[in-house]
Structure formats: structure tokens, C-alpha cells
CSV table of C-alpha atoms in Angstrom, one decimal:
chain,number,residue,atom,x,y,z
J,1,UNK,CA,-77.2,53.4,298.0
J,2,UNK,CA,-80.7,54.5,299.2
J,3,UNK,CA,-83.8,54.8,296.9
J,4,UNK,CA,-86.8,57.0,298.0
J,5,UNK,CA,-90.3,56.4,296.3
J,6,UNK,CA,-94.0,57.3,296.9
J,7,UNK,CA,-94.7,53.4,297.1
J,8,UNK,CA,-98.0,53.4,299.2
J,9,UNK,CA,-98.9,56.9,297.8
J,10,UNK,CA,-99.4,56.1,294.3
J,11,UNK,CA,-103.3,54.8,294.9
J,12,UNK,CA,-103.8,58.1,296.5
J,13,UNK,CA,-102.3,60.4,293.6
J,14,UNK,CA,-104.5,58.4,291.1
J,15,UNK,CA,-107.4,59.2,292.9
J,16,UNK,CA,-107.1,62.9,292.8
J,17,UNK,CA,-108.5,63.2,289.4
J,18,UNK,CA,-107.8,66.6,288.2
J,19,UNK,CA,-105.1,67.3,290.6
J,20,UNK,CA,-103.1,64.1,289.8
J,21,UNK,CA,-100.8,66.0,287.6
J,22,UNK,CA,-100.1,68.6,290.2
J,23,UNK,CA,-99.7,66.0,293.1
J,24,UNK,CA,-97.1,64.1,290.8
J,25,UNK,CA,-95.2,67.1,290.0
J,26,UNK,CA,-95.0,68.0,293.8
J,27,UNK,CA,-93.8,64.5,294.8
J,28,UNK,CA,-91.2,64.7,292.3
J,29,UNK,CA,-90.0,67.8,293.3
J,30,UNK,CA,-90.4,66.8,297.0
J,31,UNK,CA,-88.5,63.6,296.4
J,32,UNK,CA,-85.5,65.2,294.7
J,33,UNK,CA,-85.3,67.9,297.4
J,34,UNK,CA,-85.2,65.1,300.0
J,35,UNK,CA,-82.6,63.3,298.3
J,36,UNK,CA,-80.4,66.5,298.1
J,37,UNK,CA,-81.0,66.9,301.8
J,38,UNK,CA,-79.7,63.6,302.4
J,39,UNK,CA,-76.6,64.2,300.5
J,40,UNK,CA,-76.0,67.4,301.9
J,41,UNK,CA,-76.1,66.3,305.6
J,42,UNK,CA,-73.7,63.4,304.8
J,43,UNK,CA,-70.2,65.1,305.0
J,44,UNK,CA,-71.1,65.9,308.7
J,45,UNK,CA,-72.1,62.3,309.3
J,46,UNK,CA,-69.0,60.9,307.8
J,47,UNK,CA,-66.7,63.2,310.0
J,48,UNK,CA,-68.4,62.0,313.1
J,49,UNK,CA,-67.3,58.3,312.4
J,50,UNK,CA,-64.3,58.5,310.1
J,51,UNK,CA,-61.0,59.7,311.3
J,52,UNK,CA,-59.9,62.8,309.2
J,53,UNK,CA,-62.0,61.9,306.0
J,54,UNK,CA,-60.7,63.5,302.8
J,55,UNK,CA,-62.6,66.1,300.9
J,56,UNK,CA,-62.8,63.6,298.0
J,57,UNK,CA,-64.7,61.4,300.4
J,58,UNK,CA,-66.8,63.7,302.0
J,59,UNK,CA,-68.3,65.1,298.7
J,60,UNK,CA,-68.7,61.5,297.5
J,61,UNK,CA,-72.5,61.4,298.3
J,62,UNK,CA,-74.8,62.8,295.7
J,63,UNK,CA,-78.3,62.3,294.0
J,64,UNK,CA,-77.5,59.3,291.7
J,65,UNK,CA,-81.2,59.3,289.9
J,66,UNK,CA,-83.8,62.2,290.2
J,67,UNK,CA,-87.3,61.6,290.2
J,68,UNK,CA,-89.8,62.8,287.6
J,69,UNK,CA,-93.5,62.7,287.2
J,70,UNK,CA,-93.3,59.3,285.2
J,71,UNK,CA,-91.1,57.6,287.8
J,72,UNK,CA,-91.5,58.9,291.5
J,73,UNK,CA,-88.2,57.5,292.6
J,74,UNK,CA,-85.0,59.3,293.8
J,75,UNK,CA,-81.8,57.3,294.6
J,76,UNK,CA,-78.9,58.8,296.8
J,77,UNK,CA,-75.6,57.2,297.2
J,78,UNK,CA,-71.9,57.4,296.9
J,79,UNK,CA,-70.3,58.1,293.7
J,80,UNK,CA,-68.7,54.9,291.8
J,81,UNK,CA,-65.1,56.2,293.2
J,82,UNK,CA,-65.9,56.8,296.8
J,83,UNK,CA,-68.1,53.6,296.6
J,84,UNK,CA,-65.4,51.3,296.2
J,85,UNK,CA,-63.9,51.8,299.7
J,86,UNK,CA,-66.6,53.5,301.5
J,87,UNK,CA,-68.6,50.3,301.3
J,88,UNK,CA,-66.6,48.6,303.8
J,89,UNK,CA,-67.2,51.4,306.4
J,90,UNK,CA,-71.0,51.0,305.7
J,91,UNK,CA,-71.2,47.2,305.3
J,92,UNK,CA,-68.3,45.9,307.0
J,93,UNK,CA,-66.7,42.4,306.1
J,94,UNK,CA,-63.5,41.1,305.1
J,95,UNK,CA,-61.5,42.4,302.2
J,96,UNK,CA,-59.3,40.6,300.2
J,97,UNK,CA,-56.2,42.7,299.1
J,98,UNK,CA,-55.5,40.8,295.9
J,99,UNK,CA,-52.1,40.4,294.5
J,100,UNK,CA,-51.0,43.9,294.9
J,101,UNK,CA,-51.5,43.7,298.7
J,102,UNK,CA,-52.7,46.5,300.9
J,103,UNK,CA,-50.7,49.8,301.1
J,104,UNK,CA,-50.0,50.6,304.7
J,105,UNK,CA,-47.8,53.3,305.9
J,106,UNK,CA,-45.1,52.7,308.4
J,107,UNK,CA,-42.3,55.0,308.9
J,108,UNK,CA,-43.2,57.4,306.2
J,109,UNK,CA,-44.8,60.9,306.2
J,110,UNK,CA,-48.5,60.9,305.5
J,111,UNK,CA,-50.6,63.7,304.7
J,112,UNK,CA,-53.1,65.6,306.8
J,113,UNK,CA,-55.7,62.8,306.4
J,114,UNK,CA,-53.3,60.0,307.5
J,115,UNK,CA,-53.0,58.7,303.6
J,116,UNK,CA,-49.9,58.2,301.9
J,117,UNK,CA,-49.2,61.3,299.7
J,118,UNK,CA,-50.7,60.9,296.2
J,119,UNK,CA,-48.4,59.8,293.7
J,120,UNK,CA,-45.6,58.7,296.1
J,121,UNK,CA,-45.5,55.0,295.5
J,122,UNK,CA,-45.9,55.2,291.8
J,123,UNK,CA,-42.8,57.7,291.7
J,124,UNK,CA,-40.8,55.4,293.7
J,125,UNK,CA,-41.5,52.4,291.4
J,126,UNK,CA,-41.1,54.8,288.4
J,127,UNK,CA,-37.6,55.5,289.4
J,128,UNK,CA,-36.7,51.9,289.8
J,129,UNK,CA,-38.2,51.0,286.3
J,130,UNK,CA,-36.2,53.6,284.8
J,131,UNK,CA,-33.0,52.4,286.4
J,132,UNK,CA,-33.8,49.0,285.2
J,133,UNK,CA,-33.8,47.6,288.8
J,134,UNK,CA,-37.4,46.6,289.3
J,135,UNK,CA,-37.8,42.9,289.2
J,136,UNK,CA,-41.0,41.0,290.0
J,137,UNK,CA,-39.5,37.9,291.5
J,138,UNK,CA,-36.8,39.2,293.5
J,139,UNK,CA,-36.1,42.4,295.8
J,140,UNK,CA,-33.7,44.8,294.4
J,141,UNK,CA,-32.3,47.9,296.0
J,142,UNK,CA,-33.4,51.3,294.3
J,143,UNK,CA,-31.1,54.4,294.7
J,144,UNK,CA,-33.3,57.4,294.9
J,145,UNK,CA,-30.7,60.0,295.7
J,146,UNK,CA,-27.1,60.1,297.1
J,147,UNK,CA,-28.7,60.5,300.4
J,148,UNK,CA,-31.6,57.8,300.5
J,149,UNK,CA,-31.4,54.1,299.4
J,150,UNK,CA,-34.4,52.1,299.2
J,151,UNK,CA,-35.2,48.3,299.1
J,152,UNK,CA,-38.3,47.5,297.2
J,153,UNK,CA,-39.4,43.8,297.3
J,154,UNK,CA,-39.9,41.1,299.8
J,155,UNK,CA,-37.0,40.8,302.2
J,156,UNK,CA,-36.1,37.7,304.0
J,157,UNK,CA,-38.1,37.0,307.3
J,158,UNK,CA,-36.0,38.5,310.4
J,159,UNK,CA,-36.1,38.4,314.1
J,160,UNK,CA,-38.4,35.3,313.9
J,161,UNK,CA,-41.4,37.6,312.2
J,162,UNK,CA,-42.5,37.7,308.5
J,163,UNK,CA,-41.4,40.8,306.8
J,164,UNK,CA,-43.7,41.3,304.0
J,165,UNK,CA,-43.2,43.0,300.6
J,166,UNK,CA,-42.7,46.7,300.7
J,167,UNK,CA,-40.6,49.6,300.2
J,168,UNK,CA,-37.8,49.9,303.1
J,169,UNK,CA,-35.3,52.5,303.6
J,170,UNK,CA,-31.6,51.0,304.1
J,171,UNK,CA,-29.9,52.6,307.0
J,172,UNK,CA,-26.6,51.1,308.4
J,173,UNK,CA,-27.4,48.0,306.4
J,174,UNK,CA,-30.6,47.7,308.3
J,175,UNK,CA,-34.0,47.7,306.6
J,176,UNK,CA,-36.7,50.2,308.1
J,177,UNK,CA,-40.2,49.7,306.6
J,178,UNK,CA,-41.6,52.9,304.8
J,179,UNK,CA,-44.6,51.2,303.1
J,180,UNK,CA,-45.8,47.6,303.5
J,181,UNK,CA,-48.0,45.8,301.1
J,182,UNK,CA,-49.3,42.8,303.5
J,183,UNK,CA,-51.4,40.2,301.4
J,184,UNK,CA,-53.5,39.2,304.5
J,185,UNK,CA,-57.1,40.1,304.3
J,186,UNK,CA,-58.3,43.1,306.2
J,187,UNK,CA,-61.5,43.2,308.4
J,188,UNK,CA,-63.8,46.1,308.9
J,189,UNK,CA,-66.6,46.6,310.9
J,190,UNK,CA,-69.6,48.9,310.1
J,191,UNK,CA,-69.1,52.4,311.2
J,192,UNK,CA,-71.3,54.5,308.9
J,193,UNK,CA,-74.9,53.8,309.2
J,194,UNK,CA,-76.0,55.1,305.7
J,195,UNK,CA,-79.5,53.6,305.7
J,196,UNK,CA,-80.4,54.8,309.2
J,197,UNK,CA,-79.2,58.1,308.9
J,198,UNK,CA,-80.9,58.7,305.4
J,199,UNK,CA,-84.2,57.3,307.0
J,200,UNK,CA,-83.9,60.0,309.7
J,201,UNK,CA,-83.4,62.6,307.2
J,202,UNK,CA,-86.3,61.5,305.0
J,203,UNK,CA,-88.9,61.4,307.7
J,204,UNK,CA,-88.0,65.0,308.6
J,205,UNK,CA,-87.6,66.3,305.2
J,206,UNK,CA,-90.2,64.5,303.0
J,207,UNK,CA,-93.3,65.8,304.9
J,208,UNK,CA,-92.2,69.7,304.6
J,209,UNK,CA,-90.6,69.4,301.3
J,210,UNK,CA,-94.0,67.9,300.0
J,211,UNK,CA,-96.2,70.5,301.5
J,212,UNK,CA,-94.0,73.5,299.9
J,213,UNK,CA,-93.9,71.6,296.6
J,214,UNK,CA,-97.5,70.8,296.6
J,215,UNK,CA,-98.4,74.7,297.6
J,216,UNK,CA,-96.2,75.8,294.5
J,217,UNK,CA,-97.9,73.3,292.1
J,218,UNK,CA,-101.5,74.3,293.0
J,219,UNK,CA,-100.6,78.1,292.8
J,220,UNK,CA,-99.2,77.5,289.4
J,221,UNK,CA,-101.9,75.2,288.1
J,222,UNK,CA,-103.9,76.3,285.3
């Protein structure tokens, strides 16, 4: 989240006497236009650093708070839903997966963006609940159809390696991981330099937007 203000410009505005109202109005318009320019540029910037970002992610940046004559401040950032996961791409750090674990696709078809299709995991678990075979403490085999048998839970470690809790397909008595839910922390490195990108756009747009807004304010002044 980035906030643009007229800090350092306020004293100049107050010294303009009769023009103060026009300058404040122009500044608020210019701040909002600059904020929109930042938001509009972000989808292309996200595509440069994120592999196959979803449309939902790309449209997540917006003007969160608009400036007005009383408060010359505009804030741009990700909407709440996108901010929950994009913060790791911006700030980096270590993410605690929580008790539910992470959701990592293995031998399962993903969508065009590399994600597990929406609702797939919930559907499998819903089937398990319907059949009364879902257990929190022990793994159960969940029959989804006559052709597919799934194993949901935490299987015993095999071949000297830990097998995490997940959804596995049963084939000839062998387990093939479809989706796994490891509970180990995930580390992220910063990939989207949101502040630097925003600063570059502000430096380019603010002078031009203020000039346009000021000319319009003076032409309509009474």
C-alpha cells in the first residue's frame, strides 16, 4: 500500500491567497489521477515478475482512498483478498501454513494459471463427509467413483521419506499424491517492488496531472 500526499507543498498552497482553493482542488484531482495511473500500470508489472498471474490477482490493485480538498492524500494498494497473498511477493518472508497446511498440487491437473481448480479440494472432502468416511485423526479411503479411489489423510512414511497429509490416488495398492498439505513453513523472496514501481510512476505522472488540473481549475474559477 502506497500513499501519495502533498507534503512539502502545503505551505506553498497556503501562500497563494485567493488561488488557494483552486490549487487545493487541482492538487486533489492530480493526486487521484496519479493514483489511478499507478493502479492501471500494475497488471503489466505483475505479469513481469509473477508466473501466469490470474486475472483476479492482476485486477487487485486499486485506489483505496481518494484525495479531496480537505485531505490531500491518495492511497493505492491491493484489495483485501489479494493483499493476503501478494504481501509475500512484495515483502518476502516466512509464511506459517497454519494447521490446515499448504495446498501444493502434485499429480493433478491444474488450470491455465498453475493453480488447483477452484472447488476441487472442497468437492473431494464434501464427498468424504457425505459418505461418512472423513476422519480428522485417521486417514480414510474415499471412493469418488467406480474408477477412482482416493486416500485422504496422513499416510505412513514410505521409502525412508515423510509422506505429508494429502489426497492420494490409489493405483494397484500404491499411493500417488494428487494434492499434499505440508505443514512446514514456506519462504518467499520479494519479487514485486511495489514501492519502487509506484514511485517511478508518481514522478512521471504527478507534474503532468497537476499542470492539467491546475489549468482546468483556473479556467473555471469565478
